[in-house]
PDB file of C-alpha atoms in Angstrom:
ATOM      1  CA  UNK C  17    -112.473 -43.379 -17.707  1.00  0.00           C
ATOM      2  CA  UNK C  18    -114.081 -45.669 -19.771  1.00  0.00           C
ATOM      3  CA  UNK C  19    -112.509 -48.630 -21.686  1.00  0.00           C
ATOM      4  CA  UNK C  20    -112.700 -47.746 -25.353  1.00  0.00           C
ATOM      5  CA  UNK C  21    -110.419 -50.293 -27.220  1.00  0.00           C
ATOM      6  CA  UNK C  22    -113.357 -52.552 -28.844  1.00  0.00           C
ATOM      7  CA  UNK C  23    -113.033 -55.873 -29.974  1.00  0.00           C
ATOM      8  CA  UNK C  24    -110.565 -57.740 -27.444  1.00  0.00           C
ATOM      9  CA  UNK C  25    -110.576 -59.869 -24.927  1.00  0.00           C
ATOM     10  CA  UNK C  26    -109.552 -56.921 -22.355  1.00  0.00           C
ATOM     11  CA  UNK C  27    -112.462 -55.055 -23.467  1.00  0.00           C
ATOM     12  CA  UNK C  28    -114.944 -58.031 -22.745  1.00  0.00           C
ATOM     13  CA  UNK C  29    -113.378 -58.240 -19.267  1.00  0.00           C
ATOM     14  CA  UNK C  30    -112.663 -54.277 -17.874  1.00  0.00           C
ATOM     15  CA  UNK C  31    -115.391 -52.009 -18.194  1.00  0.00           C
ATOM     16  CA  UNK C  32    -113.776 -49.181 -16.423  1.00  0.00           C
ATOM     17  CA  UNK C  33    -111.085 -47.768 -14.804  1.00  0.00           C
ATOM     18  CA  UNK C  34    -110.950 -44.655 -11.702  1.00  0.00           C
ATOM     19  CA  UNK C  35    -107.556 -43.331 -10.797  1.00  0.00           C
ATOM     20  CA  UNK C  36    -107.110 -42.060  -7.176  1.00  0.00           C
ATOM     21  CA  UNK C  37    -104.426 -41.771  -4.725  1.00  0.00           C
ATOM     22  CA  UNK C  38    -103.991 -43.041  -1.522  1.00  0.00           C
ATOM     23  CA  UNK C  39    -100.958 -43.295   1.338  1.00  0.00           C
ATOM     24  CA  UNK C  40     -99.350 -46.576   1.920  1.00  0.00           C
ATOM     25  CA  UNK C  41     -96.098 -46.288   4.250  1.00  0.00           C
ATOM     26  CA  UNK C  42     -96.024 -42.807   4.384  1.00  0.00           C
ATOM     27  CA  UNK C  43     -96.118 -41.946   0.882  1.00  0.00           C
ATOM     28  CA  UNK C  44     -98.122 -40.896  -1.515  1.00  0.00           C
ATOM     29  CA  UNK C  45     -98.876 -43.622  -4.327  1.00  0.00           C
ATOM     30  CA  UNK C  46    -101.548 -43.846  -7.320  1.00  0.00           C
ATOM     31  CA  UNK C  47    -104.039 -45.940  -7.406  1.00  0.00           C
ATOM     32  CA  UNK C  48    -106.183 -47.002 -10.464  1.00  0.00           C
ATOM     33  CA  UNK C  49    -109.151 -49.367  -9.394  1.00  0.00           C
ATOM     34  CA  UNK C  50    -110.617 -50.596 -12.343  1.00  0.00           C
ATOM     35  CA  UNK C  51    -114.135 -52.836 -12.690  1.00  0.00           C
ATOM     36  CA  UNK C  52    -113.510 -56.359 -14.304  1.00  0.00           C
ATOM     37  CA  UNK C  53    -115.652 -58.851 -15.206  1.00  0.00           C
ATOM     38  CA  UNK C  54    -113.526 -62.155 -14.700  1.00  0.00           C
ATOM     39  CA  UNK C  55    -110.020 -62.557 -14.342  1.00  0.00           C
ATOM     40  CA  UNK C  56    -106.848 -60.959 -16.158  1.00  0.00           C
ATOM     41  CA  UNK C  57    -104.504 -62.883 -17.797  1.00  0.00           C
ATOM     42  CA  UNK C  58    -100.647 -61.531 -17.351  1.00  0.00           C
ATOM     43  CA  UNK C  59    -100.844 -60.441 -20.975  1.00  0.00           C
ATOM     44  CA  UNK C  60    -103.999 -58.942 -20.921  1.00  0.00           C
ATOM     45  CA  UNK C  61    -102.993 -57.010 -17.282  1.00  0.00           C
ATOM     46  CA  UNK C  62     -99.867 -55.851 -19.213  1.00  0.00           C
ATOM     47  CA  UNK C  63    -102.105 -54.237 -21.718  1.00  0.00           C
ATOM     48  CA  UNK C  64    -104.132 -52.882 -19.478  1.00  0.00           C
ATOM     49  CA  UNK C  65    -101.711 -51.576 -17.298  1.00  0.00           C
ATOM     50  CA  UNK C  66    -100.155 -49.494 -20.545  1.00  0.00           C
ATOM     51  CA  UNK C  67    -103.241 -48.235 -21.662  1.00  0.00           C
ATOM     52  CA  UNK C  68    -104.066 -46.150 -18.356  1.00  0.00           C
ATOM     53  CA  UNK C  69    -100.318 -44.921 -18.431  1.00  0.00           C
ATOM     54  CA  UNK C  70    -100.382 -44.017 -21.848  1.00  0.00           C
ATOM     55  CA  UNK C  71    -103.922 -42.493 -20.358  1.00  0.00           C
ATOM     56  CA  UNK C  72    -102.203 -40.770 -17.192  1.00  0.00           C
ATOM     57  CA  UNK C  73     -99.038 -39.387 -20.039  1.00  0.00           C
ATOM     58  CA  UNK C  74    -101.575 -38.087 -21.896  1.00  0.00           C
ATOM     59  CA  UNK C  75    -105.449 -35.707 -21.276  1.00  0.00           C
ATOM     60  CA  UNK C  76    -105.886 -37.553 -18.086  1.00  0.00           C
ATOM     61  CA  UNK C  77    -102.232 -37.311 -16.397  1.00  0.00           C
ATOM     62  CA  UNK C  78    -102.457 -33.308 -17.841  1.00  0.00           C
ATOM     63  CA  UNK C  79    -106.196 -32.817 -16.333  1.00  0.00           C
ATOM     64  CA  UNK C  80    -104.760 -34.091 -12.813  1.00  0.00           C
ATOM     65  CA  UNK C  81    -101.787 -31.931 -12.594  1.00  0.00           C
ATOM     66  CA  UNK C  82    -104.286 -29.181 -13.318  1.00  0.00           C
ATOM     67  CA  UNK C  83    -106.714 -30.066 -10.519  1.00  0.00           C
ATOM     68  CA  UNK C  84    -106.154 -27.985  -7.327  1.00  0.00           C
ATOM     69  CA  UNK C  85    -106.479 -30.459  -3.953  1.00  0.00           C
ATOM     70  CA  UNK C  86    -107.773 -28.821  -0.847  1.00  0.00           C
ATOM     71  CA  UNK C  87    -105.551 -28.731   2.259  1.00  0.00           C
ATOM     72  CA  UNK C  88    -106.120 -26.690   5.227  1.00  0.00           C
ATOM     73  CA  UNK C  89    -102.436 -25.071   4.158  1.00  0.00           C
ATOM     74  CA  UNK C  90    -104.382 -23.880   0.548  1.00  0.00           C
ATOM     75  CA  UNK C  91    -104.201 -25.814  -2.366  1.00  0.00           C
ATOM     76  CA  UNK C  92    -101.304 -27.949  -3.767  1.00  0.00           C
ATOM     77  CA  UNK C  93    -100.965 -29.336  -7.219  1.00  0.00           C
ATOM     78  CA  UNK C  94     -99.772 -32.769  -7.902  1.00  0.00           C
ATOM     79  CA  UNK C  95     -97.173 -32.926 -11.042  1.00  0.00           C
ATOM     80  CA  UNK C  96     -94.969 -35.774 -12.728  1.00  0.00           C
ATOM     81  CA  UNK C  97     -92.168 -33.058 -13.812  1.00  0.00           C
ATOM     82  CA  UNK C  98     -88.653 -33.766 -12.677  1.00  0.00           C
ATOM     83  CA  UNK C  99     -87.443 -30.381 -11.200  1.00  0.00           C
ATOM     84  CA  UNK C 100     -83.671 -31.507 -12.085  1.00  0.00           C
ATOM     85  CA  UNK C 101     -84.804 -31.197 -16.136  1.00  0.00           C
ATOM     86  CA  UNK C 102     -85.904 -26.885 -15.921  1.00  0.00           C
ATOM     87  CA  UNK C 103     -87.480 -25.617 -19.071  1.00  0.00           C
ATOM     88  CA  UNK C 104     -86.075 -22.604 -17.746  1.00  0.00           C
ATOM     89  CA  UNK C 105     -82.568 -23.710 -19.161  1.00  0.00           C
ATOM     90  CA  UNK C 106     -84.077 -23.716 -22.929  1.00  0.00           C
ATOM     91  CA  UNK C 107     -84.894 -19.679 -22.788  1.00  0.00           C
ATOM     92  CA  UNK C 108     -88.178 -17.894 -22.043  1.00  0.00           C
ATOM     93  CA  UNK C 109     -90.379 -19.780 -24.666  1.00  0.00           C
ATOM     94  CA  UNK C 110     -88.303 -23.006 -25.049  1.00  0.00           C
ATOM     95  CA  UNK C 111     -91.785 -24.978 -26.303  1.00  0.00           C
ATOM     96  CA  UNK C 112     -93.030 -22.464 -28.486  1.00  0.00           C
ATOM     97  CA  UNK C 113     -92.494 -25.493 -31.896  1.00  0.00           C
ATOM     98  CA  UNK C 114     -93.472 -28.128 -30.088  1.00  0.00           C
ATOM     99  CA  UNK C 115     -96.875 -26.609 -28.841  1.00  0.00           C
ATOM    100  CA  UNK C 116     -97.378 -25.074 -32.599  1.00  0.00           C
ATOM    101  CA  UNK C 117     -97.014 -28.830 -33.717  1.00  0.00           C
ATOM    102  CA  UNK C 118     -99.474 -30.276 -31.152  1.00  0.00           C
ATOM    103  CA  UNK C 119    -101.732 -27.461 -32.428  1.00  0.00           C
ATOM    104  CA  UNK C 120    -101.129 -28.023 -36.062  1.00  0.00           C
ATOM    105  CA  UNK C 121    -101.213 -31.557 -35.954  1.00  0.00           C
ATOM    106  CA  UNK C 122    -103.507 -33.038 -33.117  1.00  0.00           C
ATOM    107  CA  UNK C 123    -100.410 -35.033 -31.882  1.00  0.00           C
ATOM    108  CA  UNK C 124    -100.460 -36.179 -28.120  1.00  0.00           C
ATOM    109  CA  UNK C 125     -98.219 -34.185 -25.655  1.00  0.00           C
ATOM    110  CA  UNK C 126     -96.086 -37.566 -25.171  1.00  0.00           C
ATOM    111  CA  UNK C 127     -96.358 -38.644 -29.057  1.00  0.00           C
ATOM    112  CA  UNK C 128     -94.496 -34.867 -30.081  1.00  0.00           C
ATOM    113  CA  UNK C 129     -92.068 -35.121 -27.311  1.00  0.00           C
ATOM    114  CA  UNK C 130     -90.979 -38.713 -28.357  1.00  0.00           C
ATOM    115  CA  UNK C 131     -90.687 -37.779 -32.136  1.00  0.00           C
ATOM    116  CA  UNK C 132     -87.790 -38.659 -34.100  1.00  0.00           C
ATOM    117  CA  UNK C 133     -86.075 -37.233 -37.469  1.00  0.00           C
ATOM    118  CA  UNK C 134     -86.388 -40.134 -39.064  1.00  0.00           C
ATOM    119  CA  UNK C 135     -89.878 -39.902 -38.335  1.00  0.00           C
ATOM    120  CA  UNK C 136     -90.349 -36.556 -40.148  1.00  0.00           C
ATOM    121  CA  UNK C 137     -89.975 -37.047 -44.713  1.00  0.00           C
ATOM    122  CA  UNK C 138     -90.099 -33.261 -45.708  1.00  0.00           C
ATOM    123  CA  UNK C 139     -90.066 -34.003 -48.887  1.00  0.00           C
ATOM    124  CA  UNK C 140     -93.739 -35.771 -48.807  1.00  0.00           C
ATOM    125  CA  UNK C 141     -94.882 -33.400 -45.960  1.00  0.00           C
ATOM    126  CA  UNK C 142     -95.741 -36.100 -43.316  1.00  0.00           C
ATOM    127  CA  UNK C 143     -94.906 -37.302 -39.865  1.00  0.00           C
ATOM    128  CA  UNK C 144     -95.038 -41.165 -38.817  1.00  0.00           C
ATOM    129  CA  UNK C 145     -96.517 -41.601 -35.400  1.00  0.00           C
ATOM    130  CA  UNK C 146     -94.489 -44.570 -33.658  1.00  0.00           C
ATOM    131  CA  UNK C 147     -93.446 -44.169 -30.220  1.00  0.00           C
ATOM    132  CA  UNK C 148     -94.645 -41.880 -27.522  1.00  0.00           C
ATOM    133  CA  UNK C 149     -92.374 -40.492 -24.468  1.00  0.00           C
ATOM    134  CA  UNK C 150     -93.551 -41.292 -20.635  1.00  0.00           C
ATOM    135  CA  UNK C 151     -92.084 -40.589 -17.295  1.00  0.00           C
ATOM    136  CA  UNK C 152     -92.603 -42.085 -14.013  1.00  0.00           C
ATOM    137  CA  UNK C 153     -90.529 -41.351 -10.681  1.00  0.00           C
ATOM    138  CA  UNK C 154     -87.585 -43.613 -10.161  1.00  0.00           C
ATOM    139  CA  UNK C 155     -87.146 -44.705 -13.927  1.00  0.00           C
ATOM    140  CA  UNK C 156     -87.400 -41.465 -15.232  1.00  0.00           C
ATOM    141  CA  UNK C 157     -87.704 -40.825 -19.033  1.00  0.00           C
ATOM    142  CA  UNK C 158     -88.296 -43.528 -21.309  1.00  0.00           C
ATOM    143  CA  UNK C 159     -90.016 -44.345 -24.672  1.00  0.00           C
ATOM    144  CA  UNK C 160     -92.572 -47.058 -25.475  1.00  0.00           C
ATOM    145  CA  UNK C 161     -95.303 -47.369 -27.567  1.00  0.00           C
ATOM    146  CA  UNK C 162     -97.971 -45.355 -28.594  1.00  0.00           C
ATOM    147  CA  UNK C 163    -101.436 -45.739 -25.883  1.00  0.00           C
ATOM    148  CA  UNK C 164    -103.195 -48.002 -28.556  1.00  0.00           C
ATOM    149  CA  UNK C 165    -102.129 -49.470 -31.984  1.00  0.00           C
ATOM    150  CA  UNK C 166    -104.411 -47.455 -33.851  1.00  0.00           C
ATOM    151  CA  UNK C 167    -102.294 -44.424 -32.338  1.00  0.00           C
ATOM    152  CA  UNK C 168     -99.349 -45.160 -35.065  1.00  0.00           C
ATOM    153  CA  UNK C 169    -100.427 -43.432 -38.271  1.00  0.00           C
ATOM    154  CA  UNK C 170     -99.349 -40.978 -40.855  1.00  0.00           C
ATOM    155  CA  UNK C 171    -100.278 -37.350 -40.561  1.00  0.00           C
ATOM    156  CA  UNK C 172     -99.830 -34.983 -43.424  1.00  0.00           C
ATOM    157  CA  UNK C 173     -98.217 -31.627 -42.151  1.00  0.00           C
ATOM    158  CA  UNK C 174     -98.026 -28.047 -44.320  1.00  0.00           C
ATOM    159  CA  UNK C 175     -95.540 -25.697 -44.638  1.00  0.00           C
ATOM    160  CA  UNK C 176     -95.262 -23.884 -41.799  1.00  0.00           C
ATOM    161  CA  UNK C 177     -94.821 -27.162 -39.666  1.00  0.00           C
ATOM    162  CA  UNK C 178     -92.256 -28.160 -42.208  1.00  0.00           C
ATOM    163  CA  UNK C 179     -90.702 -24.738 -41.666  1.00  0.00           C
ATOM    164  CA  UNK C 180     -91.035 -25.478 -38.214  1.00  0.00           C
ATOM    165  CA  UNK C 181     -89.038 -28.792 -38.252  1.00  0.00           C
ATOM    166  CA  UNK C 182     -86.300 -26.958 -39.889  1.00  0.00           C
ATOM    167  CA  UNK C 183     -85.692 -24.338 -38.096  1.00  0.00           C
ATOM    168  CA  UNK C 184     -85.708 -26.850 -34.660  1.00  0.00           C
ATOM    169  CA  UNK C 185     -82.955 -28.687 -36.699  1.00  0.00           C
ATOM    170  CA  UNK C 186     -81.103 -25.289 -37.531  1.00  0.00           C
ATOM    171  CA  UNK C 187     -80.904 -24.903 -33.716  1.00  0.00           C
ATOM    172  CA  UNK C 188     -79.359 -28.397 -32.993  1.00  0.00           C
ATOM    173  CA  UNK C 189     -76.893 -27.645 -35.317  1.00  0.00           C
ATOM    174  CA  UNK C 190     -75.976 -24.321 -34.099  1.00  0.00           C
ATOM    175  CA  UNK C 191     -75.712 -25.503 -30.342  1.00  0.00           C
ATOM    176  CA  UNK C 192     -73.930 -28.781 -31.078  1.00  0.00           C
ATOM    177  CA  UNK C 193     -76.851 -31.361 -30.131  1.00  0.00           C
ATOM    178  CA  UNK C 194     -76.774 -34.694 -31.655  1.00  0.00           C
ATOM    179  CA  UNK C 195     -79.859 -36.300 -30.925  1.00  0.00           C
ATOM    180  CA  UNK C 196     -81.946 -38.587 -32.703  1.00  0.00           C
ATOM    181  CA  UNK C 197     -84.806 -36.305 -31.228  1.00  0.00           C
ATOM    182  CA  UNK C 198     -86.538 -33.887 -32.522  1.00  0.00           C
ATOM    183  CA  UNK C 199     -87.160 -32.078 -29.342  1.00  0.00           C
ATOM    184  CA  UNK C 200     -84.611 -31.853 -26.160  1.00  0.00           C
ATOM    185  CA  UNK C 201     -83.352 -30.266 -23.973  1.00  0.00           C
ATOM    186  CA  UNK C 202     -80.046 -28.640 -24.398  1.00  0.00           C
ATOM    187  CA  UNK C 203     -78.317 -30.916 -23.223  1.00  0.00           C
ATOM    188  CA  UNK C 204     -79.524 -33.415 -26.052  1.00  0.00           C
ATOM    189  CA  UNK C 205     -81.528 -35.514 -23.129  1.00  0.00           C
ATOM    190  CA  UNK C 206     -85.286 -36.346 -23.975  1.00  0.00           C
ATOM    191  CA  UNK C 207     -87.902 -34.270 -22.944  1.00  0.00           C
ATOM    192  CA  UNK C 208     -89.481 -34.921 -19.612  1.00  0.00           C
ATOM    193  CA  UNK C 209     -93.622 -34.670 -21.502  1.00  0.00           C
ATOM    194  CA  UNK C 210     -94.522 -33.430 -18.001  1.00  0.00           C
ATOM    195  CA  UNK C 211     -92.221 -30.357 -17.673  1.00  0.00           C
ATOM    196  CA  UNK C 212     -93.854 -29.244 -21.075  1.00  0.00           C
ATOM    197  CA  UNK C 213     -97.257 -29.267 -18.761  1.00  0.00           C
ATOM    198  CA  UNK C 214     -95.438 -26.775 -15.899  1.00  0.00           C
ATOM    199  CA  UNK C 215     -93.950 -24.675 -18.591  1.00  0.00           C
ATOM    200  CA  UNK C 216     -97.431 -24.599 -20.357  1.00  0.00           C
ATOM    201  CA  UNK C 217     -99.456 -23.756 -17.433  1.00  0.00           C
ATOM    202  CA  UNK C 218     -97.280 -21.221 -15.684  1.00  0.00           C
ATOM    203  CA  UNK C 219     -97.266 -19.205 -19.476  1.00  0.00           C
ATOM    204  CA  UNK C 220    -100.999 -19.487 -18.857  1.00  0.00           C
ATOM    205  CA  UNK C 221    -100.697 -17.576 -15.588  1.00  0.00           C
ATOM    206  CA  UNK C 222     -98.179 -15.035 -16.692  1.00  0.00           C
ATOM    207  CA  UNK C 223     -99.917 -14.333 -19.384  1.00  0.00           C
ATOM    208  CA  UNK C 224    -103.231 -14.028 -17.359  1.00  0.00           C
ATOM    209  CA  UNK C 225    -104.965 -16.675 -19.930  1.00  0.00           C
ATOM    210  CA  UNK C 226    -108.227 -19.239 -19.640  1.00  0.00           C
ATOM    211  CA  UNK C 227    -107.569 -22.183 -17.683  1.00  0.00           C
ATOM    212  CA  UNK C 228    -106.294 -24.887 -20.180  1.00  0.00           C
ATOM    213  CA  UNK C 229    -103.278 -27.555 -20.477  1.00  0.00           C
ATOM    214  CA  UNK C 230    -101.388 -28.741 -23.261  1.00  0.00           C
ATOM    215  CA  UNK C 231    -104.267 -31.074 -24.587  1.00  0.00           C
ATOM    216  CA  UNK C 232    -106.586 -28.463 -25.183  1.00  0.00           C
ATOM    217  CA  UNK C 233    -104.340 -27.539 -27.893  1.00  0.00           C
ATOM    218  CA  UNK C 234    -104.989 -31.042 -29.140  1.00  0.00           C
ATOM    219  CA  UNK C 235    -108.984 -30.605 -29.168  1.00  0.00           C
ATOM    220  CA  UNK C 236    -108.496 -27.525 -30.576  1.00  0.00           C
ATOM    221  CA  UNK C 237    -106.943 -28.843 -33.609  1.00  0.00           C
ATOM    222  CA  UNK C 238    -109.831 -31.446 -33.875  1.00  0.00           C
ATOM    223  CA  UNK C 239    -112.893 -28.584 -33.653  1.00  0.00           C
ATOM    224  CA  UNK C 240    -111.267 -26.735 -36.478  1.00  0.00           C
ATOM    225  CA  UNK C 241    -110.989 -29.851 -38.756  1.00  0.00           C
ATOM    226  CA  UNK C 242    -114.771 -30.408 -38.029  1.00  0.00           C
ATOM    227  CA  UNK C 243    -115.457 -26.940 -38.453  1.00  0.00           C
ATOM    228  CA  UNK C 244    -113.767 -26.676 -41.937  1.00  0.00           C
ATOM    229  CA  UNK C 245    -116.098 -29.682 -42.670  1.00  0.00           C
ATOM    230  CA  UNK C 246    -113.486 -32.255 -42.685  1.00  0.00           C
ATOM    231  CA  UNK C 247    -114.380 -36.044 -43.016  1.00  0.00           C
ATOM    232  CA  UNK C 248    -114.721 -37.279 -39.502  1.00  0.00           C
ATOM    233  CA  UNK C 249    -112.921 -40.267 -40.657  1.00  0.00           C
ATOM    234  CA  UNK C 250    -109.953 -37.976 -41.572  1.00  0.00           C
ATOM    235  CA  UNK C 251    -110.210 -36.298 -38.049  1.00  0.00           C
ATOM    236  CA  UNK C 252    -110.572 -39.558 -36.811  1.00  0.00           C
ATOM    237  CA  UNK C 253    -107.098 -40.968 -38.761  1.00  0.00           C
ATOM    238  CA  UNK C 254    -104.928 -37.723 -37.892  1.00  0.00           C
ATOM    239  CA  UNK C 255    -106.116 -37.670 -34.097  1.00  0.00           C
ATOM    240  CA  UNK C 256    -105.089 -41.912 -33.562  1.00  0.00           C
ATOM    241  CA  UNK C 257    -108.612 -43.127 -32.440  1.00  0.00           C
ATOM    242  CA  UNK C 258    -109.501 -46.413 -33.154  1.00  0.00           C
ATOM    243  CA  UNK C 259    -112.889 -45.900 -34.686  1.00  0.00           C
ATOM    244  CA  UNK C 260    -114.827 -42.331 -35.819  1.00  0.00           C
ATOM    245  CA  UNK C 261    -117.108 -43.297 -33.108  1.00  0.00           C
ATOM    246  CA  UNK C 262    -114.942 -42.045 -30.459  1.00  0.00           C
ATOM    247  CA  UNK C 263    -114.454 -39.043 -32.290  1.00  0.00           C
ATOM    248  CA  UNK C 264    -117.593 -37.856 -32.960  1.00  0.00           C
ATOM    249  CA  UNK C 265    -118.504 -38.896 -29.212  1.00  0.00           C
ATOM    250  CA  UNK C 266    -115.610 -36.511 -27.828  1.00  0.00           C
ATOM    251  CA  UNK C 267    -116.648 -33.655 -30.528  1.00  0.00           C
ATOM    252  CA  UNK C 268    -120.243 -34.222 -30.360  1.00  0.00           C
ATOM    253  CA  UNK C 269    -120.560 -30.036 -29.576  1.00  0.00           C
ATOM    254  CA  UNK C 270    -119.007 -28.943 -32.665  1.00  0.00           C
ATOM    255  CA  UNK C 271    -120.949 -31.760 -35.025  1.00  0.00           C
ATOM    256  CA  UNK C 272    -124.267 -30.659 -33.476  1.00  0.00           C
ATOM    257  CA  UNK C 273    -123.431 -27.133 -34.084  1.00  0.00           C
ATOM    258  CA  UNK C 274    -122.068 -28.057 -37.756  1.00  0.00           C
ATOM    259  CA  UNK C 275    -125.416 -30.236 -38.567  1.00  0.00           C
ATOM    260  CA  UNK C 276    -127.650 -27.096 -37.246  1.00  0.00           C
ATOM    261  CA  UNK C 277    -125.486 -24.649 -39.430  1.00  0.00           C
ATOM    262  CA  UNK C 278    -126.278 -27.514 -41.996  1.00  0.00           C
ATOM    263  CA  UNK C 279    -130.094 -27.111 -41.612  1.00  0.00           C
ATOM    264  CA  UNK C 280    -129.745 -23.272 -41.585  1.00  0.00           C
ATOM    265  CA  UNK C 281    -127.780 -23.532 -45.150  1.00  0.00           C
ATOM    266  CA  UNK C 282    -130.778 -25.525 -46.713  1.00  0.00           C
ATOM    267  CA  UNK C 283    -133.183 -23.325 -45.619  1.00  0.00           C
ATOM    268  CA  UNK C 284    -131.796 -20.523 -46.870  1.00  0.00           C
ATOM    269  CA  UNK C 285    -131.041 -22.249 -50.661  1.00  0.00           C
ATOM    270  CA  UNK C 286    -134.538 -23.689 -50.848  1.00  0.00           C
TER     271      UNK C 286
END
């Protein structure tokens, strides 16, 4: 990946970053080499270091638990879902509001998973981004920050999320869970973001679906702002990236094909 938070002295020093793995005593570990110009300090390592795990929680974890790897026993997946927190537990479509959300919204998988009520005023119809929710092996759940600072923002929600929200809190009520979550499992415990990711892609397979993960929903949300002609400064605000640059770089499909629809419109009014 390439290092896109401008204007710091961590972007003057890394200009990239390539996540592998590799075995070291047996095991399997990840790796992320990264090119640097210079040296680190320990604050700007720490920043760096949350950026690609915010990175890995997020399109780039989701893209390599959907990558097959070649064995000569057939193909094994690699996944950071905990296998002692089943989905299965929740009912047969225990995700089906949080995946509406991510698709109404644009929110990250890890940003809707660490969302809390007081997050949510229904009464103004908007949702504060400020935390995400990561896991990693041997500390298990946790929340921190969102991946960059421009990630916390406000994004306006309609009705039918709102009626969403509700009806997740109706739920909580009737089963007893008292969580400051908005999504759990029923036990009231946080979500794991990466057992969302096996839940999404084996309702893929059942359902005999294209190949996609949870962040497609996320780009999906983001193509029909630009297609409804949206400001790509507003896509740009609702989606957390730091400049409309990045946006219009990661949707520059959908603007070409809006500027040649533009072209076809004037030639048909003049």
């Amino acid at each position: 990946m390439n290092w896109y938070d401008k204007g710091n002295s961590v972007d003057e020093k890394v200009r990239s970053a390539f996540m592998s793995v590799e075995g070291r005593d047996g095991e399997l570990v990840g790796v992320i080499t990264a090119k640097i110009y210079g040296q680190l300090t320990e604050e700007e390592l720490e920043e760096f270091r949350l950026y690609c795990e915010g990175q890995l929680s997020d399109g780039v974890g989701q893209s390599l638990e959907q990558r097959p790897i070649k064995t000569p026993d057939g193909d094994i997946y690699v996944s950071f879902w905990s296998s002692d927190e089943s989905w299965s537990e929740c009912g047969k479509y225990p995700y089906t509001e949080l995946l509406t959300l991510i698709l109404f919204t644009g929110m990250r998988r890890g940003e809707a998973c660490g969302l809390e009520w007081e997050d949510i005023n229904l009464e103004q119809g908007s949702i504060t981004v400020r935390r995400s929710s990561y896991y990693l092996p041997g500390l298990g759940t946790y929340t921190d920050t969102p991946k960059t600072k421009f990630s916390k923002r406000i994004i306006a929600i309609n009705d039918k999320v709102i009626n969403i929200l509700l009806s997740v809190k109706r739920r909580q009520l009737e089963l007893g869970i008292v969580s400051k979550r908005v999504f759990t499992y029923r036990n009231g415990k946080p979500l794991n973001p990466s057992s969302v990711t096996k839940y999404f892609h084996n309702f893929i397979e059942e359902h005999d679906l294209p190949s996609c993960c949870v962040h497609t929903l996320r780009h999906t949300n983001a193509s029909l702002l630009i297609a409804a002609k949206t400001p790509i400064t507003t896509v740009a605000g609702r989606l957390g990236h730091s400049t409309p640059e990045i946006t219009l770089r990661l949707y520059a499909h959908q603007m070409s094909e809006e500027n040649k629809k533009a072209a076809e419109a004037i030639e048909k009014m003049l």
